[in-house]
Short mmCIF file of C-alpha atoms in Angstrom, two decimals:
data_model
loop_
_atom_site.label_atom_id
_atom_site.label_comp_id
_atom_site.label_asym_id
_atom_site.label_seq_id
_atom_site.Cartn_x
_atom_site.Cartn_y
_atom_site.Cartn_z
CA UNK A 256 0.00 0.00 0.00
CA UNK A 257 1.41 3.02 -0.87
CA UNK A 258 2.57 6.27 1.49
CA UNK A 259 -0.35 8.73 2.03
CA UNK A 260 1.32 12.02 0.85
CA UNK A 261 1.39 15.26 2.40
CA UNK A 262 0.40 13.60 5.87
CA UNK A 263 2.21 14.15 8.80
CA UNK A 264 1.70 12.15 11.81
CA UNK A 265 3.28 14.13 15.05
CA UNK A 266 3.10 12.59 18.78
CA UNK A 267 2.87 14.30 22.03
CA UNK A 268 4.34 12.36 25.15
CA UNK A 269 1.71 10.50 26.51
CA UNK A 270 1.57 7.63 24.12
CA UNK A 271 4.46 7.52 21.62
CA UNK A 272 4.51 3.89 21.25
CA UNK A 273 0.76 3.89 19.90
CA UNK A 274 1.60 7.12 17.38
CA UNK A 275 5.00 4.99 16.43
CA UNK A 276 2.39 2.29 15.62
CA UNK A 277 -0.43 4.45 13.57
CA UNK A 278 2.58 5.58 11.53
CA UNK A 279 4.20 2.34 11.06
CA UNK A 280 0.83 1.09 9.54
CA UNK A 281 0.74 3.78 7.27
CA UNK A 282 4.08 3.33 6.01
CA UNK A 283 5.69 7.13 7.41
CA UNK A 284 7.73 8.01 10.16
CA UNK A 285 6.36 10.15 13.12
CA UNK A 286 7.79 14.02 12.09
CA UNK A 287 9.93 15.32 15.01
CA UNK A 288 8.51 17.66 17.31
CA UNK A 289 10.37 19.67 19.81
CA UNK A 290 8.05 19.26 23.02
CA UNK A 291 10.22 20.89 26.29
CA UNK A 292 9.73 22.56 29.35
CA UNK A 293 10.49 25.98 30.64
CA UNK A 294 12.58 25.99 34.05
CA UNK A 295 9.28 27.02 35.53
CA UNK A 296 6.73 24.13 34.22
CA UNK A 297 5.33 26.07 30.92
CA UNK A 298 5.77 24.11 28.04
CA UNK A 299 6.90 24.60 24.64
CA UNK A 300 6.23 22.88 21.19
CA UNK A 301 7.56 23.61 17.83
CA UNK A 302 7.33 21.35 14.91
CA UNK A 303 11.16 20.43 13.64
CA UNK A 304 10.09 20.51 10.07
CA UNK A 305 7.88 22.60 7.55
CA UNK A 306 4.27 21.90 8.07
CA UNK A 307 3.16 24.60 5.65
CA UNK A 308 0.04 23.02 3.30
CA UNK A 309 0.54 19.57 4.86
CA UNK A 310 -2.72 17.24 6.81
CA UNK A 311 -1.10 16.98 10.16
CA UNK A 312 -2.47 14.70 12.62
CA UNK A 313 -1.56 14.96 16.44
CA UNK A 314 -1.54 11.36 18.46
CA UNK A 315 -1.87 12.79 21.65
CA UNK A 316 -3.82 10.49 25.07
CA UNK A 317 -5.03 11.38 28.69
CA UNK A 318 -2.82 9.49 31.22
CA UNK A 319 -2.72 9.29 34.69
CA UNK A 320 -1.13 13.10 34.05
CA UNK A 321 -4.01 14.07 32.06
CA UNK A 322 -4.14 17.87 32.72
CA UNK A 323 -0.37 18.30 31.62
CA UNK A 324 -1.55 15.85 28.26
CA UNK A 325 -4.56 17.84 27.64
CA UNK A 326 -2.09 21.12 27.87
CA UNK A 327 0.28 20.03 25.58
CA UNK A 328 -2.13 19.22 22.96
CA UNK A 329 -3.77 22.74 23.17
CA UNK A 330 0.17 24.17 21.99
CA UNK A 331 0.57 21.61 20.02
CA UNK A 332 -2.45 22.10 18.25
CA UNK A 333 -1.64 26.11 18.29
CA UNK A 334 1.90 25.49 16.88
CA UNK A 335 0.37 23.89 13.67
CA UNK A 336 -2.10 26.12 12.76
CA UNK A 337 0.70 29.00 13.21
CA UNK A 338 3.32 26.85 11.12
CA UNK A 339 0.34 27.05 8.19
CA UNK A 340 -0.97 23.25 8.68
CA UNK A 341 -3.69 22.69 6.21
CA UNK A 342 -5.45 20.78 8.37
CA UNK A 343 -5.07 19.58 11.94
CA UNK A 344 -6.60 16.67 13.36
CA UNK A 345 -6.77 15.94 17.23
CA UNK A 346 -6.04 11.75 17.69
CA UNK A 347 -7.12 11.22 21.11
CA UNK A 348 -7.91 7.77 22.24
CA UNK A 349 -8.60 8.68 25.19
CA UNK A 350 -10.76 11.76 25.97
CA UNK A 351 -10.27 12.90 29.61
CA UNK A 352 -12.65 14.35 31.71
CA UNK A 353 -15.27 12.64 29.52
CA UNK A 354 -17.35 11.19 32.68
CA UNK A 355 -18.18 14.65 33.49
CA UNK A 356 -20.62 15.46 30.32
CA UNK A 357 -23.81 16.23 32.27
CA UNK A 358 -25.19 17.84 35.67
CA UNK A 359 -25.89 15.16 37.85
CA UNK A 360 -26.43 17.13 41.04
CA UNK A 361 -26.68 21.13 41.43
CA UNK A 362 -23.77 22.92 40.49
CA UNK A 363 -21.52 20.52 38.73
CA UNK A 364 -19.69 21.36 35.77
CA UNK A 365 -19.78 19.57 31.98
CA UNK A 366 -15.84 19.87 31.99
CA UNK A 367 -16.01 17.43 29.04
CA UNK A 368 -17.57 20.57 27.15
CA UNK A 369 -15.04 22.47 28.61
CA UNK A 370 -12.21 20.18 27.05
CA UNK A 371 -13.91 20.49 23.89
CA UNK A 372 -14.82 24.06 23.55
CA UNK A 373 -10.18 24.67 24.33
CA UNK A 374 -9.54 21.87 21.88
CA UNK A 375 -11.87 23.84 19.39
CA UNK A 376 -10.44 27.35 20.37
CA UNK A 377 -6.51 26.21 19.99
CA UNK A 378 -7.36 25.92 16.20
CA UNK A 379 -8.81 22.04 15.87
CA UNK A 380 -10.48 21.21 12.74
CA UNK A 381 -11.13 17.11 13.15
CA UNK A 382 -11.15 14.99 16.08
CA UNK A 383 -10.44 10.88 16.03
CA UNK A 384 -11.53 9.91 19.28
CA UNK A 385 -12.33 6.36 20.49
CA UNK A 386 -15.15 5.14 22.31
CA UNK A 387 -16.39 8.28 24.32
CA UNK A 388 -17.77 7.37 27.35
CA UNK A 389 -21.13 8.52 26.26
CA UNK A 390 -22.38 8.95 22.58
CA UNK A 391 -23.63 12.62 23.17
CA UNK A 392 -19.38 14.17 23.40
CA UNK A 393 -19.58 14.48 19.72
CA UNK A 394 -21.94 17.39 20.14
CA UNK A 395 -19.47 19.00 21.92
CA UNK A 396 -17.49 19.87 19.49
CA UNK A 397 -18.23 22.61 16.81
CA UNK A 398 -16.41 20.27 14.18
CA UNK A 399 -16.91 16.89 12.85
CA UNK A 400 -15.50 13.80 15.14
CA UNK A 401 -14.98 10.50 14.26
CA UNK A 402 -16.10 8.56 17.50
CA UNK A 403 -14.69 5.18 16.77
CA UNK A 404 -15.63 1.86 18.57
CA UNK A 405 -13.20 -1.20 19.34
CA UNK A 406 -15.88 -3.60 20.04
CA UNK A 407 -15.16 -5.44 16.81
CA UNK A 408 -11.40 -6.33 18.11
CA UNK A 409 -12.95 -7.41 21.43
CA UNK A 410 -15.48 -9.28 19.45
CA UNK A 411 -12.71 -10.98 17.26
CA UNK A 412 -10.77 -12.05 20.29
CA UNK A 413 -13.58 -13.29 21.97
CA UNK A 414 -14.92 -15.52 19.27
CA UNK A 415 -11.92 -17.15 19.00
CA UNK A 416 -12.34 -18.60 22.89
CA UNK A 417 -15.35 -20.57 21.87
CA UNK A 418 -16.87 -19.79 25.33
CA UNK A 419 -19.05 -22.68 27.07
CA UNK A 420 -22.71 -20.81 27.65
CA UNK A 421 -21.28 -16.84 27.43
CA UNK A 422 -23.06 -13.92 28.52
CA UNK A 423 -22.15 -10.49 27.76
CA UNK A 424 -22.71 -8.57 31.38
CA UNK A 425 -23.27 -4.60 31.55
CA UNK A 426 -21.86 -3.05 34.56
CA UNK A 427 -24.69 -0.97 34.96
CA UNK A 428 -27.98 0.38 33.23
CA UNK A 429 -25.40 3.64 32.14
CA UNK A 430 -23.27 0.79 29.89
CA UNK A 431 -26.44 -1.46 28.92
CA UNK A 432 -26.82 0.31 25.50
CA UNK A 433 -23.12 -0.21 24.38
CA UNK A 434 -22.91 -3.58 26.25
CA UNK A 435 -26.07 -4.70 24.11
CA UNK A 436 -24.38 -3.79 20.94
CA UNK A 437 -21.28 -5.97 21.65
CA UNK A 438 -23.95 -8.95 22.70
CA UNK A 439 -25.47 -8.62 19.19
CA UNK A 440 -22.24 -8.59 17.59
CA UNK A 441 -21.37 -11.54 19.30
CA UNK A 442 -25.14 -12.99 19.11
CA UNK A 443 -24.83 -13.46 22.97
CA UNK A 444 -27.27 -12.58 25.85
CA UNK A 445 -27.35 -9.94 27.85
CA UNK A 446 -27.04 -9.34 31.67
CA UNK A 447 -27.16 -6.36 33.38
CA UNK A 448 -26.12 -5.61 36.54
CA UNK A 449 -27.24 -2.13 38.47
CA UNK A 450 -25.31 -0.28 41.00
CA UNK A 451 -25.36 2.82 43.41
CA UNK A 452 -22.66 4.89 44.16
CA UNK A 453 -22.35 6.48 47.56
CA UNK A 454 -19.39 8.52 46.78
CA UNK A 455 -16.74 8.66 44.10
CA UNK A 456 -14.95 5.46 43.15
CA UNK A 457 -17.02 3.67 45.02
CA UNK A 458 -19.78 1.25 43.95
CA UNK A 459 -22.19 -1.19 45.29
CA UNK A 460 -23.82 -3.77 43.06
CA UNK A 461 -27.76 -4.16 44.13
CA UNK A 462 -29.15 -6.58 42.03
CA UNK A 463 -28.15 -8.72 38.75
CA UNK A 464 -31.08 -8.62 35.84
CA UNK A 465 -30.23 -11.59 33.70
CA UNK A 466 -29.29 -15.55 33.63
CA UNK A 467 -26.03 -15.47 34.79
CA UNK A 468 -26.05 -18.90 36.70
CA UNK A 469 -23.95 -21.28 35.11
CA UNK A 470 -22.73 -18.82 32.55
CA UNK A 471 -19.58 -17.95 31.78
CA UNK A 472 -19.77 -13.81 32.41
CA UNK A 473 -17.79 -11.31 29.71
CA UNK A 474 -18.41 -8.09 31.79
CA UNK A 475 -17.90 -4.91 29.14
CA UNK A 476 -17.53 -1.21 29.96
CA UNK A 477 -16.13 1.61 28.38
CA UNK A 478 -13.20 2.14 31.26
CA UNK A 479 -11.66 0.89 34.49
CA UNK A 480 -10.63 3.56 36.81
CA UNK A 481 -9.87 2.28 40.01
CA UNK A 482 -11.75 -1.15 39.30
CA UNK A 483 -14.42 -0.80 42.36
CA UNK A 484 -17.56 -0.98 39.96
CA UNK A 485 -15.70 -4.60 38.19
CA UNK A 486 -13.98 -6.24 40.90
CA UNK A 487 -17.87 -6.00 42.87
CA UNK A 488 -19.51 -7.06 39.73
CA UNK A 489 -17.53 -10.12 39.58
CA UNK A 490 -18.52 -10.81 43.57
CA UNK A 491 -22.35 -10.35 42.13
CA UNK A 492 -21.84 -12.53 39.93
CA UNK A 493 -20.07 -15.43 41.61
CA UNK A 494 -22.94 -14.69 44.38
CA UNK A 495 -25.42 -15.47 41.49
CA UNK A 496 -24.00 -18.78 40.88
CA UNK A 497 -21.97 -17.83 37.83
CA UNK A 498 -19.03 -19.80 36.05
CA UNK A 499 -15.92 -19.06 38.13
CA UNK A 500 -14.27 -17.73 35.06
CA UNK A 501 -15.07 -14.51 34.52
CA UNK A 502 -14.07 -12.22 32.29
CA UNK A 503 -13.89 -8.73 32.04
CA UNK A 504 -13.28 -6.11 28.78
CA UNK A 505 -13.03 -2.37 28.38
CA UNK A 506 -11.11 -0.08 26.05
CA UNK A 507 -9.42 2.61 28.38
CA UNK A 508 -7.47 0.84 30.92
CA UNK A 509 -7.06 4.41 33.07
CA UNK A 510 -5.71 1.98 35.97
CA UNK A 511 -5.86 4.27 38.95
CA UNK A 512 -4.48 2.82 42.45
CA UNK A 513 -5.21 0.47 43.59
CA UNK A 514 -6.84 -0.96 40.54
CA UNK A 515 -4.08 -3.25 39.05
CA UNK A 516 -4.14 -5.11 42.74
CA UNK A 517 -8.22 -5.35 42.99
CA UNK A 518 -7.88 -7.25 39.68
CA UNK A 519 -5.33 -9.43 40.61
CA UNK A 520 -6.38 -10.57 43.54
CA UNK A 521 -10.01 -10.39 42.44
CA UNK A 522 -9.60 -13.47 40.27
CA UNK A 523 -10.77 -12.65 36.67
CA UNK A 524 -10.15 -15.44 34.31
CA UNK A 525 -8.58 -12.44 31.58
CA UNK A 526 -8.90 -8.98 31.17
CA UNK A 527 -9.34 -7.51 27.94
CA UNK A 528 -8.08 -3.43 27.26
CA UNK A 529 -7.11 -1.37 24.40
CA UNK A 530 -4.13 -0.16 23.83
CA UNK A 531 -5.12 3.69 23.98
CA UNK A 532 -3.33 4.57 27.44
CA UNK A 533 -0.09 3.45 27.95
CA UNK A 534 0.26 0.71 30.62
CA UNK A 535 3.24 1.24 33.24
CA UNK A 536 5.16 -2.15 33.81
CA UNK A 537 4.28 -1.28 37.53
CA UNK A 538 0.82 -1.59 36.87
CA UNK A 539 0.65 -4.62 34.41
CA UNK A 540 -0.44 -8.22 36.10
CA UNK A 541 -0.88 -12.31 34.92
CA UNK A 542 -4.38 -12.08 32.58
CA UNK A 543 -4.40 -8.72 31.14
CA UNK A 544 -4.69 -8.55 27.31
CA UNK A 545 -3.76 -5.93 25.69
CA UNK A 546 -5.27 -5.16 21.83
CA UNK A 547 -3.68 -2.44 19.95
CA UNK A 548 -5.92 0.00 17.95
CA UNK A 549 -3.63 1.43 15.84
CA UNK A 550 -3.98 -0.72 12.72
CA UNK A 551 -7.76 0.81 13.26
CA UNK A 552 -6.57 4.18 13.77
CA UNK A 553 -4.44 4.17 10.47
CA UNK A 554 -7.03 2.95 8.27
CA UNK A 555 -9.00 5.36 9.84
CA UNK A 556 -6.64 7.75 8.95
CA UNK A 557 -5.95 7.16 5.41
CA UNK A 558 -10.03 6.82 4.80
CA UNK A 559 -10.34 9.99 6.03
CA UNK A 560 -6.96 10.97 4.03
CA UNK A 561 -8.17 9.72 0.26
CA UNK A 562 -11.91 11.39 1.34
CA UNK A 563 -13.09 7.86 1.75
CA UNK A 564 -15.61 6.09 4.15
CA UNK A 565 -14.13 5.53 7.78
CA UNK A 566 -17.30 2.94 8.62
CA UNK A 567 -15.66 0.77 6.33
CA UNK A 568 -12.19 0.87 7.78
CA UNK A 569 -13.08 0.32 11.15
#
C-alpha cells in the first residue's frame, strides 16, 4: 500500500509507542517535534520541520497526568495552525474528563464541554476519538469527530475462545446500550447488573437482571478507573451462581491505584483493554490482554486521508 502524501503524523508524550504504531501502519515516520519545558513548568512545542500546506495529525492520550496531556495538545495544536498546517486533526484515544458530560447534582460542571470548547479554540479542525464514554461528546465539538468503537477487536478475540454458555454482562444500566451492541455482535445474551454509588470510586452492586447462573460472564464497559464498579460485579456474579471464570473487557485501561491489585487478587479469568493509554510495567499483572488500535486508527486515517468512508475501515 502506498505512502499517504502530504500527511504528517506528530506525537505528544503521553503515548508515543501507539503514534510509532499508527505511523508504522501507514508506512511514514512520526515528524519530530520539539516538546520541552520551561525551568518554571510552561511548556513549549515547535514542529522540527515545515508543516506549511501539509494534513497533520496529532496522536496525543489522557494518562494518569491528564491535565499536563490535555495542555500540551492545546500548543501543540496552536503550533500547527501557526506553522500554516492545512489541516489539523486531534487523535485522542482517550478523551479525559469525559465522565463529566452532564449535571448530575446542582452545580456541577460539563468539563467534558469544557475540554472540547479549548480543543476547538486552539485551532482544531477534526477529532479521532475512540469510544467516548457517552455517545452525546460528539456534540461538543463545533467540528466533525470520528467517535470510533473497538468492540469489533474485542469481538474478534472473543470468538476465538469458543466460550461454554457466554453472557455479555453490563456493569450498569449507564453501559447497557453499548454492552447490548457488543452482545449482538457476538449474538450473545445480555445481563445487566445495576449499581449505586455512595461517593466517588465507590460502587455497590444491588441486584443482577439476567441468567447469569452457570454462565460464563464477559463483563464490558467503556473504562476501568480504580476497578471498584468490576472487581464488585464479579462478587455479584459469583454470588449469582456464575461460572468461576469470569471475564472482564473495556477499552481505556485508566488503571488508577489500587486498581491493578483489585484485579489481581479479584480473580478474573482475563482482562481484555485497548491499547489507547499506555500501561506502566508497575501496573501490568498475569491475565491482562492488551489489543492495539492502531492498525484501526491508520485505516482510519488514510479513509479519512483519500476522502473515503471511515465505517468501512473500522
Amino acid at each position: 500500500m502506498s505512502r499517504p502524501k502530504n500527511l504528517q503524523i506528530f506525537s505528544g508524550t503521553s503515548h508515543p509507542a501507539l503514534a510509532g504504531a499508527i505511523a508504522k501502519e501507514l508506512g511514514l515516520n512520526l515528524t519530530p517535534i520539539d516538546i520541552s519545558r520551561f525551568a518554571c513548568g510552561e511548556i513549549y512545542t515547535k514542529p522540527s520541520h515545515s508543516v506549511r500546506g501539509q494534513d497533520v495529525y496529532i496522536v496525543q492520550t489522557a494518562t494518569e497526568r491528564v491535565n499536563e496531556d490535555l495542555m500540551e495538545l492545546f500548543i501543540m495544536i496552536d503550533a500547527m495552525k501557526r506553522s500554516f498546517a492545512r489541516k489539523v486533526t486531534v487523535v485522542l484515544p482517550h478523551f479525559g474528563y469525559a465522565r463529566q458530560d452532564r449535571v448530575a447534582t446542582p452545580r456541577e460542571p460539563i468539563s467534558a464541554k469544557v475540554m472540547a470548547n479549548l480543543i476547538s479554540a486552539a485551532g482544531a479542525d477534526h477529532l479521532i476519538a475512540v469510544h467516548f464514554h457517552s455517545d452525546q461528546t460528539q456534540g461538543f465539538f463545533p467540528f466533525p469527530v470520528d467517535n470510533l468503537n473497538p468492540r469489533k477487536l474485542f469481538a474478534d478475540h472473543i470468538k476465538r475462545k469458543k466460550l461454554k454458555d457466554p453472557v455479555i454482562v453490563a456493569t450498569d444500566a449507564g453501559a447497557a446500550k453499548e454492552a447490548g451492541r457488543f452482545a449482538n455482535l457476538l449474538d450473545y445474551p445480555l445481563a445487566i447488573l445495576t449499581k449505586k454509588r455512595p461517593r466517588f470510586n465507590v460502587a455497590e452492586v444491588t441486584s443482577v437482571v439476567g441468567d447469569v447462573e452457570g454462565k460464563t460472564c464477559i463483563l464490558y464497559d467503556d473504562m476501568i478507573d480504580t476497578a471498584g464498579s468490576v472487581c464488585a460485579a464479579h462478587q455479584a456474579l459469583m454470588e449469582h451462581g456464575a461460572n468461576p471464570d469470569i471475564y472482564l473487557i473495556a477499552t481505556h485501561a485508566v488503571f488508577s491505584e489500587p486498581a491493578s491489585t483489585r484485579l489481581k487478587t479479584t480473580g478474573f479469568k482475563e482482562v481484555m483493554v485497548a491499547d489507547t493509554i499506555p500501561i506502566p510495567a508497575r501496573k501490568e499483572f498475569s491475565g491482562l490482554k492488551v489489543i492495539s488500535v492502531a492498525p484501526m486508527l491508520a485505516r482510519v486515517i488514510r479513509a479519512i486521508h483519500e476522502n473515503k468512508s471511515v465505517t468501512s475501515a473500522i
